[in-house]
Structures are given as structure tokens and as C-alpha cells.
Short mmCIF file of C-alpha atoms in Angstrom, two decimals:
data_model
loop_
_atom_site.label_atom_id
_atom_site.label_comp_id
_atom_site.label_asym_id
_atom_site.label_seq_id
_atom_site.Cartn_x
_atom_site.Cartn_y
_atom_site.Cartn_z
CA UNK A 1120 0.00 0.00 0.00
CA UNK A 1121 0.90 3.75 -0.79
CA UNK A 1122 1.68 6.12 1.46
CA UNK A 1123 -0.34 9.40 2.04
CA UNK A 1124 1.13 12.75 0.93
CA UNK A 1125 -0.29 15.94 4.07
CA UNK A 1126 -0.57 18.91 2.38
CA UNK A 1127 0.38 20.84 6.35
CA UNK A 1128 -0.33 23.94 6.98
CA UNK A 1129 2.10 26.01 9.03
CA UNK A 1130 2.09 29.72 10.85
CA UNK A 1131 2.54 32.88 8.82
CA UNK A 1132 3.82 34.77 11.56
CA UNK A 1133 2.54 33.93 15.14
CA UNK A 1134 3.65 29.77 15.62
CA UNK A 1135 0.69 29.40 18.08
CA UNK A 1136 -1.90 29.34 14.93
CA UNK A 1137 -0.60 26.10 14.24
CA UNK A 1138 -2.68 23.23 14.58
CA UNK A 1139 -2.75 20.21 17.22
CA UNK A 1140 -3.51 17.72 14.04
CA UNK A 1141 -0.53 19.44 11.91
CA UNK A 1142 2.17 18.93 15.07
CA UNK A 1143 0.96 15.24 15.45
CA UNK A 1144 1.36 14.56 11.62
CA UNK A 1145 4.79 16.41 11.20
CA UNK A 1146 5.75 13.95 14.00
CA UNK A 1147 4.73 10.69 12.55
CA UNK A 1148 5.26 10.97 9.31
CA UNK A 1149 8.43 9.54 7.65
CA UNK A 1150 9.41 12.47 6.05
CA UNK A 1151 8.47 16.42 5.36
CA UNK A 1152 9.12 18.15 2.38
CA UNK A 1153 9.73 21.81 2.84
CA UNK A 1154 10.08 24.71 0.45
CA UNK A 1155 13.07 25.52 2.40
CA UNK A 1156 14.51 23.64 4.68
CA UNK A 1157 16.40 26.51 6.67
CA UNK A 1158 12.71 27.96 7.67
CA UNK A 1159 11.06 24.73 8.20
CA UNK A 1160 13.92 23.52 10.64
CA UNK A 1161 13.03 27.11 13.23
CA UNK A 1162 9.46 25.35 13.54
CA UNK A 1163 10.46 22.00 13.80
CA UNK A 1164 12.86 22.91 16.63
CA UNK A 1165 10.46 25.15 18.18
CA UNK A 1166 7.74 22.03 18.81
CA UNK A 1167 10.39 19.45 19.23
CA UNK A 1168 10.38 17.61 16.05
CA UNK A 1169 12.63 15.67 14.82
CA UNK A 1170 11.09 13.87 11.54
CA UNK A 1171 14.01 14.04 8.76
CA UNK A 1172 13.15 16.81 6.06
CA UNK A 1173 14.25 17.30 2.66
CA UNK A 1174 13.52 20.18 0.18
CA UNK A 1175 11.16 20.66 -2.86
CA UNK A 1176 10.92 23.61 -3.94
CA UNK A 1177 9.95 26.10 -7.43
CA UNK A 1178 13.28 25.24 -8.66
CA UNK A 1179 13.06 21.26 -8.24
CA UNK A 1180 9.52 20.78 -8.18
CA UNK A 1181 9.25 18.33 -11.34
CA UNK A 1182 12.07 16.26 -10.96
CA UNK A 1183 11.24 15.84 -7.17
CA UNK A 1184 7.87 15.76 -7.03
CA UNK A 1185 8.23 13.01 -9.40
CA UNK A 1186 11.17 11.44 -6.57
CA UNK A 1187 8.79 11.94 -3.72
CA UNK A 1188 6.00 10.09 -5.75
CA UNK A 1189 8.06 6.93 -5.95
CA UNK A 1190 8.34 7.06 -1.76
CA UNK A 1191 4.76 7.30 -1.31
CA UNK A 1192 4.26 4.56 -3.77
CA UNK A 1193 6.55 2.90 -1.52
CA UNK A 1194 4.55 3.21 1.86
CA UNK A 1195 6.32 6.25 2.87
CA UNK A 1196 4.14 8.89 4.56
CA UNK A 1197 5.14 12.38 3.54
CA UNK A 1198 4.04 16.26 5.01
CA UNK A 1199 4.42 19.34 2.53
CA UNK A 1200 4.65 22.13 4.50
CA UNK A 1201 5.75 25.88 2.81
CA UNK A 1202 7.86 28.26 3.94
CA UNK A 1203 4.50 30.11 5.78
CA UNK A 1204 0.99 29.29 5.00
CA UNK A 1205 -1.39 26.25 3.24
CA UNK A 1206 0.86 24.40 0.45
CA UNK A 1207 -0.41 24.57 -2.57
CA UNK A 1208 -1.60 28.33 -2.45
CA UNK A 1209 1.41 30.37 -4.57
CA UNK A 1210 3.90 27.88 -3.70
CA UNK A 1211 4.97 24.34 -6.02
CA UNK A 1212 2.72 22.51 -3.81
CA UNK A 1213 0.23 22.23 -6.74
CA UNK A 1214 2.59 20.07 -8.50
CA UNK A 1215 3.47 17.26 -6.39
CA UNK A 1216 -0.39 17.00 -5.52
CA UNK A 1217 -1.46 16.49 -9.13
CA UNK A 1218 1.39 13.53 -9.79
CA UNK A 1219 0.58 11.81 -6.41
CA UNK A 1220 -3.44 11.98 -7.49
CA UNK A 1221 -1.40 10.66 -11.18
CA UNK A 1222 -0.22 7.80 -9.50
CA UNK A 1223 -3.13 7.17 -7.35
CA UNK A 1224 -1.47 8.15 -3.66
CA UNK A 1225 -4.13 9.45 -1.31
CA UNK A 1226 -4.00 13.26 -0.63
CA UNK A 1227 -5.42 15.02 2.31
CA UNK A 1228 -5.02 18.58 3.13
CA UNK A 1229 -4.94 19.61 6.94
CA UNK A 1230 -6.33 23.28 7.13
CA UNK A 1231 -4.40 26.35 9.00
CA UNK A 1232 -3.15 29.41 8.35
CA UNK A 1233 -3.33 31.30 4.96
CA UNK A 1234 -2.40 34.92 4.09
CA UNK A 1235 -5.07 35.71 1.39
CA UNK A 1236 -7.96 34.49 3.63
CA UNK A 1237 -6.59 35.93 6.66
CA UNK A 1238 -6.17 39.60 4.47
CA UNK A 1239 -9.79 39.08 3.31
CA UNK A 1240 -11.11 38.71 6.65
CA UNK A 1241 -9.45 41.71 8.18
CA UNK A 1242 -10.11 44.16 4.83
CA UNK A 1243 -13.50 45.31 5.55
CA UNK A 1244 -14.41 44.79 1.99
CA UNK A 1245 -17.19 42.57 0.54
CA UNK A 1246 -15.96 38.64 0.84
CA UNK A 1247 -18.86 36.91 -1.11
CA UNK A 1248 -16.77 37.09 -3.85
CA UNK A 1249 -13.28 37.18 -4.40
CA UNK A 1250 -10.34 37.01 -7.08
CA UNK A 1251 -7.03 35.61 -5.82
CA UNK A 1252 -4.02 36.40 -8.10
CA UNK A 1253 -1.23 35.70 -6.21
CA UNK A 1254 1.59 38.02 -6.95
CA UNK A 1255 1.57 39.52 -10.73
CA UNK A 1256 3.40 38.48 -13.66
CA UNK A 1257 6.67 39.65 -13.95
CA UNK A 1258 6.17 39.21 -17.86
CA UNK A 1259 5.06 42.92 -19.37
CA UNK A 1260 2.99 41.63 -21.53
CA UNK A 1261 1.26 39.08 -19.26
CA UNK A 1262 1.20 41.64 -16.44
CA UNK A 1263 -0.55 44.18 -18.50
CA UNK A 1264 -2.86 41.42 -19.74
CA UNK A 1265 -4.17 40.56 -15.53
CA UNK A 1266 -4.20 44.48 -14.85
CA UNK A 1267 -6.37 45.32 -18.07
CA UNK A 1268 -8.53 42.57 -16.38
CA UNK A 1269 -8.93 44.21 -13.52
CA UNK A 1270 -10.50 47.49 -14.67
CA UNK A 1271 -14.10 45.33 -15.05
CA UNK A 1272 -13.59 42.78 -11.77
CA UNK A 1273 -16.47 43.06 -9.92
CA UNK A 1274 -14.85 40.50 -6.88
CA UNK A 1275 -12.93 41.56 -4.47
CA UNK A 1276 -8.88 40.99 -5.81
CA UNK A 1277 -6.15 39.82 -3.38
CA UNK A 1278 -2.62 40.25 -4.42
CA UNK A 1279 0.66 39.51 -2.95
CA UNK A 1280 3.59 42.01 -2.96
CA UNK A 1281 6.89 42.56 -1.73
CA UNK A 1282 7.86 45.36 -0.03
CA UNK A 1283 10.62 46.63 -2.37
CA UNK A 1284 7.82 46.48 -5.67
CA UNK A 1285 5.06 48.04 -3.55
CA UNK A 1286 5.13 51.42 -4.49
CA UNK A 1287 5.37 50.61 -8.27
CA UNK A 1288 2.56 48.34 -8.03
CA UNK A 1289 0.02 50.66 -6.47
CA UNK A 1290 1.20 53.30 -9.28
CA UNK A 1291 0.80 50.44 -11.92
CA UNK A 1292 -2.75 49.70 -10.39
CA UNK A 1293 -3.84 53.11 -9.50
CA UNK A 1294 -3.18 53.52 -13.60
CA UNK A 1295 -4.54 50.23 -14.71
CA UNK A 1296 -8.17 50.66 -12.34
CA UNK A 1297 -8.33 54.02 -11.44
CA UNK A 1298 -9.05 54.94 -7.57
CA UNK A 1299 -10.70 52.23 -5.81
CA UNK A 1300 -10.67 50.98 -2.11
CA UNK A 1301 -7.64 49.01 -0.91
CA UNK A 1302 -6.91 47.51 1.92
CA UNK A 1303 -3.23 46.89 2.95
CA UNK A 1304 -2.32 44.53 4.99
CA UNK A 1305 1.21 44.10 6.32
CA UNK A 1306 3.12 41.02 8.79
CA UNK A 1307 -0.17 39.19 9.22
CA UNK A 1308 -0.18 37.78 12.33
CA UNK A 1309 3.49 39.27 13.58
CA UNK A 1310 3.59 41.92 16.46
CA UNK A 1311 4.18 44.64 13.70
CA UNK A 1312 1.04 43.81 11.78
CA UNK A 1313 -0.65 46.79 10.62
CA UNK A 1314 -3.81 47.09 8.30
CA UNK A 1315 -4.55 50.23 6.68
CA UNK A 1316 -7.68 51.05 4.51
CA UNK A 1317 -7.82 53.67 1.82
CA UNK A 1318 -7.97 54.70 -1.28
CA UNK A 1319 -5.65 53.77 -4.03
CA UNK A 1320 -4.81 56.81 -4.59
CA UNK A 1321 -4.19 57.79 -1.13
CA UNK A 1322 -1.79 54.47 -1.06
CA UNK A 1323 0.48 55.60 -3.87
CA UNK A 1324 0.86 59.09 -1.83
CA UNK A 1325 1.36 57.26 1.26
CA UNK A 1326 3.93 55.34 0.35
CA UNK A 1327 5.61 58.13 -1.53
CA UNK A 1328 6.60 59.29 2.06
CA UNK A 1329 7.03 55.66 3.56
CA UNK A 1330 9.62 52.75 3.46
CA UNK A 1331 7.25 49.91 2.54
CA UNK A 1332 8.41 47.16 5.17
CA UNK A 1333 7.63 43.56 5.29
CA UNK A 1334 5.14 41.39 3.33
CA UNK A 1335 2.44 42.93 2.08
CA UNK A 1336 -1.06 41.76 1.02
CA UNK A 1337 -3.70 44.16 -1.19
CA UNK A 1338 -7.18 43.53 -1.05
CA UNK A 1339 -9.14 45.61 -3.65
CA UNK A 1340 -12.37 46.80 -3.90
CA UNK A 1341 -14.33 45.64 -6.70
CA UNK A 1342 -16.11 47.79 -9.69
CA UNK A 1343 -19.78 48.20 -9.03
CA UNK A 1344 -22.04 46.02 -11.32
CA UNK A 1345 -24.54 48.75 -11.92
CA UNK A 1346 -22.34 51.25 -12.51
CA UNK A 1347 -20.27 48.70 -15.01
CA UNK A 1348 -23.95 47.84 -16.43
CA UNK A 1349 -24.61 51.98 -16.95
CA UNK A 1350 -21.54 52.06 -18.93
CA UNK A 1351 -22.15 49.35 -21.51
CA UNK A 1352 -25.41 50.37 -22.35
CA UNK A 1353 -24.29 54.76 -23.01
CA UNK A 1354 -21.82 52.70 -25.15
CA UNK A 1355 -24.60 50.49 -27.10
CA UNK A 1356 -26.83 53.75 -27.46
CA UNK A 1357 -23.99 55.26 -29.69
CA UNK A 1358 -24.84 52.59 -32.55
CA UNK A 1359 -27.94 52.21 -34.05
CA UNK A 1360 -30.10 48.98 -33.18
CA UNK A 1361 -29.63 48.05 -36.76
CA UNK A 1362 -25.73 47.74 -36.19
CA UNK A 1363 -26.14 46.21 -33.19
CA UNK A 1364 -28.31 43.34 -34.58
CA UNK A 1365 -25.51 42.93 -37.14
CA UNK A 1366 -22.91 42.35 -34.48
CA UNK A 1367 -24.55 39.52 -33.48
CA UNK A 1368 -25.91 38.36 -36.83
CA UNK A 1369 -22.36 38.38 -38.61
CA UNK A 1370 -21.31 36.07 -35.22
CA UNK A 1371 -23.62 33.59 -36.30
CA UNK A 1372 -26.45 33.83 -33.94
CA UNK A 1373 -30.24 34.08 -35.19
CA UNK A 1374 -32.05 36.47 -35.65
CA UNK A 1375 -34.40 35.64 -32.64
CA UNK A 1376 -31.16 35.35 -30.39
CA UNK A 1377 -29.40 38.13 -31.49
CA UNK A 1378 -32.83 40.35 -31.11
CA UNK A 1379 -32.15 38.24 -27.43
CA UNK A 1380 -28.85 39.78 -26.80
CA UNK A 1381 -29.44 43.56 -27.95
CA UNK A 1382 -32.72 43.74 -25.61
CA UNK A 1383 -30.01 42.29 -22.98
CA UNK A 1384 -27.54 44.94 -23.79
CA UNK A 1385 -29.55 47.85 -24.24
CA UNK A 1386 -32.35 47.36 -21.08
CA UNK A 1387 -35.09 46.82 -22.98
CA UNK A 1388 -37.69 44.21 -24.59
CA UNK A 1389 -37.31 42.23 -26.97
CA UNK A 1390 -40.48 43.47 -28.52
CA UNK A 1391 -39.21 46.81 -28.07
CA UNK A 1392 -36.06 45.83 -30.32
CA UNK A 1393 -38.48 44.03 -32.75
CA UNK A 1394 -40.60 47.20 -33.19
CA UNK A 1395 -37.73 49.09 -33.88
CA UNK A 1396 -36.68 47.38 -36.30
CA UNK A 1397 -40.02 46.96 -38.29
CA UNK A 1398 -40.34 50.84 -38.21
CA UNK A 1399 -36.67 51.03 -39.85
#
């Protein structure tokens, strides 16, 4: 029989938010996997643990995912833990999971701490719905691609950032989305942890007089739907109905469904569309 792979979650600041059922795994499994082993070993000392570790990490994550796979097909029981937080969440974690599911090892995750959730919770914004993206592309392209997005989210957005790329990321999003409500959140869980709401606006000037310091997490406020819903239709009402049945004809809908779709877009009935266009 297989071993089982523990996706462990660990503290992202404050070690007492770790788990009773996390401490008993890390100490009888056979082995942990850590995304660095020079963080993980701080904990381990701290609770008295001393299951051997070894590392898998963004740089080894194939090749040793595919390595740790072969142990749990062995029998061996192995915890992934991150350097702070629930594997799997912005880390390689992700990878290892879908090869052990691959190779049909069992996979259970044991819940704890996690930054975006934690940010979410404290940001006074709506939490019904949200968008996580992590921290943003470094590629331009791909970058400008996620922030275009953005101008029409309606969720809530959480986004990692590092302290020494903050200030050009609120410019870059203050640009991108215009001024919306942020909320910044800062050493989660640490004695320093601060949370500040405001504008985005009032965040780039902030931090024009500020040393951004430690990890930082944005929560941003969403566009309204109505107001996004205003917008499109002053847009339709510059083009006649007659080009806006085209749009949808020359896209291969019917004429019944595209009548469908310009009622839709325009706030009206159909059979307000369909009079229109008989008096045309």
C-alpha cells in the first residue's frame, strides 16, 4: 500500500496558529518536504520535532515531485509544509499533488493558516466574492494582460507584494483601475502587523513618504455592477439597433437570439427591439 502525501499547513507569523492535528502529523510521518529547509527547521525545533526533512521547492519541483512520488508509492508517509501558509496556495505545492493523485497516492489537506484568507477577513471589503491572483506576472505583456482585467472585476482581488515592488505596483494599479478601495495589509499575524484602509490613490501618496516594510497583502475593492452595467449600455446607445443586430448576426447567432442579446444589452424588450426594427 501507498503512502499518504499531508498537504500541512504552518504559521505565517505567530507559531501558536498552528494546529494540534498538523504537530501530530509532522511527528509521525516519515518524512516532510519543505520549500526551504532553513525555515522549516526554526518550527520543527520550536515544537520538538525531529522527523528528517528534505527540500522541494519552485526550482526542483518536477524532478522531485516526481522522486517523492516513488516514496509514497513505496509506503512512505510524507508532510508538505511551505515556507509560511497552506501548500499549494502560490507555492509548487500544486505540482506534487497532481502527480501523487497521477499515481493514485491518497492526498489530504490539513487546514491552517493562509495569508489571502486571513487579508480578506481583516479588509472590511465585501468577501462573497473574491479574485485571488497571487503576486503579478513579472512578464510585461502578461502583467498588463491581468491588470487590463482588472478594470471590469467586480470581486474583491487579493494580491501579494513585496515590499521593495510596492510602491510601483500601487502606481501600476492606481493607472490600470483608477481609484478604488484598498486595503493593505502588512506582517499578518506578527507583532508589527498593521492594516490600513484607503484609497488607491491615497496608497500611492502614502507610500511616496514611507519605506514599505515587510510582506504585504492588497485587497481591492471591486467595480460596481450597476455602474459597469450603466456604462455598456451609453456605449450600445452610440450605434444604431440596426448595427447592433448585425454584431450579433455576422457572429452567427439568429435572428431571434441576437434580437435576445441587444434587448439584454440595451435594457429593454425584446419586442421593443423588434418594433424598432419593423419601423426602420
Amino acid at each position: 500500500m501507498s503512502g499518504t502525501l499531508f498537504l500541512c499547513a504552518t504559521p505565517i507569523g505567530n507559531l501558536e496558529d498552528i494546529t494540534f492535528r498538523v504537530l501530530r502529523t509532522l511527528k509521525e510521518v516519515d518524512l516532510i518536504a519543505a520549500e526551504d529547509t532553513r525555515n522549516t527547521i526554526k518550527l520543527l525545533n520550536h515544537f520538538e520535532i525531529k522527523t528528517p526533512m528534505t527540500s522541494y521547492h519552485e526550482y526542483n519541483k518536477y524532478d522531485k515531485a516526481a522522486t517523492l512520488v516513488d516514496k509514497l508509492l513505496t509506503g512512505t508517509n510524507i508532510a508538505l509544509v511551505t515556507d509560511a501558509g497552506t501548500p499549494g496556495i502560490s507555492d509548487p505545492g500544486e505540482i506534487i499533488v497532481r502527480q501523487a493523485y497521477d499515481a493514485g497516492v491518497p492526498v489530504t489537506s490539513l487546514p491552517g493558516a493562509c495569508a489571502c484568507i486571513t487579508a480578506l477577513t481583516l479588509s472590511g471589503l465585501s468577501t462573497r466574492r473574491f479574485a485571488f491572483e497571487a503576486f503579478l506576472p513579472t512578464d510585461k505583456k502578461e502583467r498588463r494582460r491581468i491588470l487590463t482585467s482588472l478594470q471590469t472585476e467586480t470581486r474583491t482581488t487579493i494580491i501579494y507584494e513585496a515590499p521593495h515592488h510596492l510602491r510601483n505596483t500601487l502606481s501600476e494599479l492606481y493607472d490600470a483601475i483608477g481609484d478604488r478601495g484598498i486595503t493593505l495589509c502588512r506582517e499578518l499575524t506578527k507583532i508589527h502587523e498593521t492594516v490600513q484602509l484607503m484609497t488607491l490613490s491615497a496608497a500611492v501618496c502614502y507610500y511616496q513618504e514611507h519605506d514599505p516594510k515587510g510582506e504585504y497583502v492588497l485587497v481591492i475593492q471591486g467595480r460596481d455592477q450597476a455602474e459597469l452595467d450603466a456604462e455598456a449600455k451609453s456605449s450600445w446607445d452610440n450605434i444604431s439597433i440596426e448595427d447592433h443586430m448585425e454584431r450579433y448576426l455576422t457572429q452567427g447567432l439568429s435572428r431571434k437570439d441576437a434580437m435576445k442579446r441587444v434587448a439584454l444589452d440595451r435594457g429593454v424588450s425584446k419586442r421593443d427591439i423588434y418594433q424598432s426594427l419593423l419601423q426602420s
